[in-house]
CSV table of C-alpha atoms in Angstrom, one decimal:
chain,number,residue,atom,x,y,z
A,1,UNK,CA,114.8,115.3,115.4
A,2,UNK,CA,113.3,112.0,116.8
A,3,UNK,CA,110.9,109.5,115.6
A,4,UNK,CA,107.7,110.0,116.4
A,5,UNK,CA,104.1,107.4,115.9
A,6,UNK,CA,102.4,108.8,112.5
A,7,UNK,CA,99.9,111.4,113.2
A,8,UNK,CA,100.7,111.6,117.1
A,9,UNK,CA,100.6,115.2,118.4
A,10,UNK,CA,104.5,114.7,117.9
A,11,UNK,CA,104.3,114.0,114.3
A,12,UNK,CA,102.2,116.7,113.1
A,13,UNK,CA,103.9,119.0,114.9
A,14,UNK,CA,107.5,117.8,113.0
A,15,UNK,CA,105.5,117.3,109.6
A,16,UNK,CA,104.2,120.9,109.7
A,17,UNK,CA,108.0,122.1,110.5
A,18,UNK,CA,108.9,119.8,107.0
A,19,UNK,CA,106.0,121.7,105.3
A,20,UNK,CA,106.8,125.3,106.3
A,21,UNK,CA,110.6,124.6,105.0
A,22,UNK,CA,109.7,122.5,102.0
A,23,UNK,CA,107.0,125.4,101.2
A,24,UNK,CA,109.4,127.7,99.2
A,25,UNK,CA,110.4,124.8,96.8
A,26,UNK,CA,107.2,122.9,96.4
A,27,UNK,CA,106.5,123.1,92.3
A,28,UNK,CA,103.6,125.1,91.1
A,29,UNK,CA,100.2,123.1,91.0
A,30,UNK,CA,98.7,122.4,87.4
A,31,UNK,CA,95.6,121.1,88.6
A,32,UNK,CA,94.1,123.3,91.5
A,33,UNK,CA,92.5,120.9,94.4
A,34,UNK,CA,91.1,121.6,97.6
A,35,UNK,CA,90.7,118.0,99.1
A,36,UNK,CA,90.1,117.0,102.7
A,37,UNK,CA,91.2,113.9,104.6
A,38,UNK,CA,89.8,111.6,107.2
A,39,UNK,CA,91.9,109.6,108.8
A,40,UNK,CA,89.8,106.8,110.8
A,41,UNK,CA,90.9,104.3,113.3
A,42,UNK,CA,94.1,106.4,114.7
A,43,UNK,CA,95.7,105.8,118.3
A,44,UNK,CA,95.4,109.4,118.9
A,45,UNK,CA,92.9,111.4,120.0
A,46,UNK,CA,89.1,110.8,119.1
A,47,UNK,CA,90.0,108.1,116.5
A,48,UNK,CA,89.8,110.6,113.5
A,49,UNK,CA,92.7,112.8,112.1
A,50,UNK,CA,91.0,115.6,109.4
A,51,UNK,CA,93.4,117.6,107.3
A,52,UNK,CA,93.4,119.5,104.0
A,53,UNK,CA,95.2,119.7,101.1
A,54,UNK,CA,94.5,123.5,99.1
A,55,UNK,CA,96.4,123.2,96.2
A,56,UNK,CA,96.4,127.3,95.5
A,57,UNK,CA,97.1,127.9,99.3
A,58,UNK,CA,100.5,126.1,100.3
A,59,UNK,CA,101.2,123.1,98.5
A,60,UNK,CA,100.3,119.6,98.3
A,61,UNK,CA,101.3,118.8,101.6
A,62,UNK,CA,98.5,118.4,104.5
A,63,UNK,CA,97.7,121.0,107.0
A,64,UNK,CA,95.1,119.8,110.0
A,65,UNK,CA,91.6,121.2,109.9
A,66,UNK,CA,88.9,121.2,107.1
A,67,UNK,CA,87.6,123.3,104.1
A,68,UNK,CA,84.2,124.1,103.7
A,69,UNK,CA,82.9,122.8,100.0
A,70,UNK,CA,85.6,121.0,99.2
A,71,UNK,CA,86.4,119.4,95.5
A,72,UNK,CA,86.9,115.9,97.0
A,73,UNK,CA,86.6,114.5,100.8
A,74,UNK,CA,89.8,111.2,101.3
A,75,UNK,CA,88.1,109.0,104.0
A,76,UNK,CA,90.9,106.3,104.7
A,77,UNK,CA,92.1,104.2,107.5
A,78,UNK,CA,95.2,104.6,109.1
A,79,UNK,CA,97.1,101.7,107.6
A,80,UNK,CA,96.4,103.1,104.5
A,81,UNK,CA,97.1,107.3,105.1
A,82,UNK,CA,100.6,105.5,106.5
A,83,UNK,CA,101.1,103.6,103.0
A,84,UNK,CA,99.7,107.1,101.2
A,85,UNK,CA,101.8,109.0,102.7
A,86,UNK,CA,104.6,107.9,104.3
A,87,UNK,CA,106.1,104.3,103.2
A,88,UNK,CA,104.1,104.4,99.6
A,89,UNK,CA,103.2,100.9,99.5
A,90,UNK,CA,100.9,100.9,96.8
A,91,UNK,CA,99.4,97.2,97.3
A,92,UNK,CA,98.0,98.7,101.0
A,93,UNK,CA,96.3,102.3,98.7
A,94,UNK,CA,95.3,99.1,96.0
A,95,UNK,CA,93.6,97.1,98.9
A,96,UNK,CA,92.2,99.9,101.1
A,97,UNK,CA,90.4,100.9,97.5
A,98,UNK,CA,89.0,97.6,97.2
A,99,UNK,CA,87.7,97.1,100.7
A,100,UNK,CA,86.1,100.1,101.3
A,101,UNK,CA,89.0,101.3,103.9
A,102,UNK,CA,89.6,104.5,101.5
A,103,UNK,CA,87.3,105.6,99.5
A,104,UNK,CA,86.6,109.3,98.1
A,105,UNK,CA,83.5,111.4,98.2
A,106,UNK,CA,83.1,113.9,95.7
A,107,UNK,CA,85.4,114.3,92.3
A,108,UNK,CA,87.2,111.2,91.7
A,109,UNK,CA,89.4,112.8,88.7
A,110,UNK,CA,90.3,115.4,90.6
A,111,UNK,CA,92.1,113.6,93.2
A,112,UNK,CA,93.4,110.6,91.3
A,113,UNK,CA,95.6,113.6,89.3
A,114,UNK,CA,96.4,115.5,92.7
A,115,UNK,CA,97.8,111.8,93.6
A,116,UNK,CA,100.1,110.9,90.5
A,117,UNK,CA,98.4,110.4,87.8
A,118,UNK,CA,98.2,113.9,86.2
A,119,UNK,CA,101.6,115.4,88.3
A,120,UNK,CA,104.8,116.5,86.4
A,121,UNK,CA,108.7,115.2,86.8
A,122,UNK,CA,108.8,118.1,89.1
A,123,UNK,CA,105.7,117.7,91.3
A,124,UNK,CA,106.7,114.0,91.7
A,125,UNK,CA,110.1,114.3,92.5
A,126,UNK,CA,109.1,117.0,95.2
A,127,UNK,CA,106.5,114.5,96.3
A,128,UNK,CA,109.3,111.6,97.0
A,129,UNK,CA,111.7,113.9,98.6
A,130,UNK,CA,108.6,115.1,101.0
A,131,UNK,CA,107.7,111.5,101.6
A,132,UNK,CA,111.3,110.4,102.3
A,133,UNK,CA,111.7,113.2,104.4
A,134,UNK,CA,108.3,112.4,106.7
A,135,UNK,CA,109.5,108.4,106.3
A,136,UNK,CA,112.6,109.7,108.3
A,137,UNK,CA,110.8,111.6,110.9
A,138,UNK,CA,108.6,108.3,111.5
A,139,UNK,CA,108.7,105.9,113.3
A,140,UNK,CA,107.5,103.0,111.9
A,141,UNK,CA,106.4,99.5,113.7
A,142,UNK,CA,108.3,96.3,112.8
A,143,UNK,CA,105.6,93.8,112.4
């Protein structure tokens, strides 16, 4: 498998792969979310990547399209999606947060314990092994 520009046609098409086999040994949610994303300012497409997360309905891992009445909408740039969810650099979540590049719409709570703050040994381990596994699928720009 190659390395491919986060959230090219490329990349989803090799992160969906990574969901469907991580899928039988994703832990079972505690809190029940259905959240969606925005990605703004991507090189792909119309400038915006939307994706889900349903909790009940396959995982914590993203799957591209929307929900109707979601609990929570993620509207963040694409520096800081890459930093969320593929290089976790925490200072560019911290940043995007205080400049207005990521902000949330709808229940706050909700997604802060979706995104570490509320998840078990289990859910967090499976969370770093997905994220290693997209790192390695990604290729990322040396800047």
């Amino acid at each position: 498998m190659g390395l491919h520009p986060f959230l090219s046609p490329e990349w989803i098409e090799a992160a969906l792969a990574l969901r469907e086999e991580l899928a039988s040994t994703a832990p079972a949610a505690v809190h029940t979310a259905r959240v969606n994303l925005v990605v703004t300012d991507t090189p792909f497409g119309d400038g915006r990547f939307r994706a889900f997360i349903d909790t009940e309905a396959g995982g914590p891992l993203p799957v591209p399209g929307s929900l109707e009445d979601p609990d929570a909408t993620v509207i963040l740039d694409y520096p800081a999606a890459l930093a969320a969810f593929v290089t976790d650099d925490p200072d560019i979540v911290a940043h995007g947060f205080l400049t207005g590049a990521l902000r949330v719409d709808g229940d706050l709570a909700l997604v802060l314990i979706m995104f570490g703050e509320g998840m078990t040994e289990d859910q967090t381990a499976f969370a770093r092994h997905a994220q290693s596994r997209l790192r390695a699928l990604t290729a990322l720009e040396k800047g």
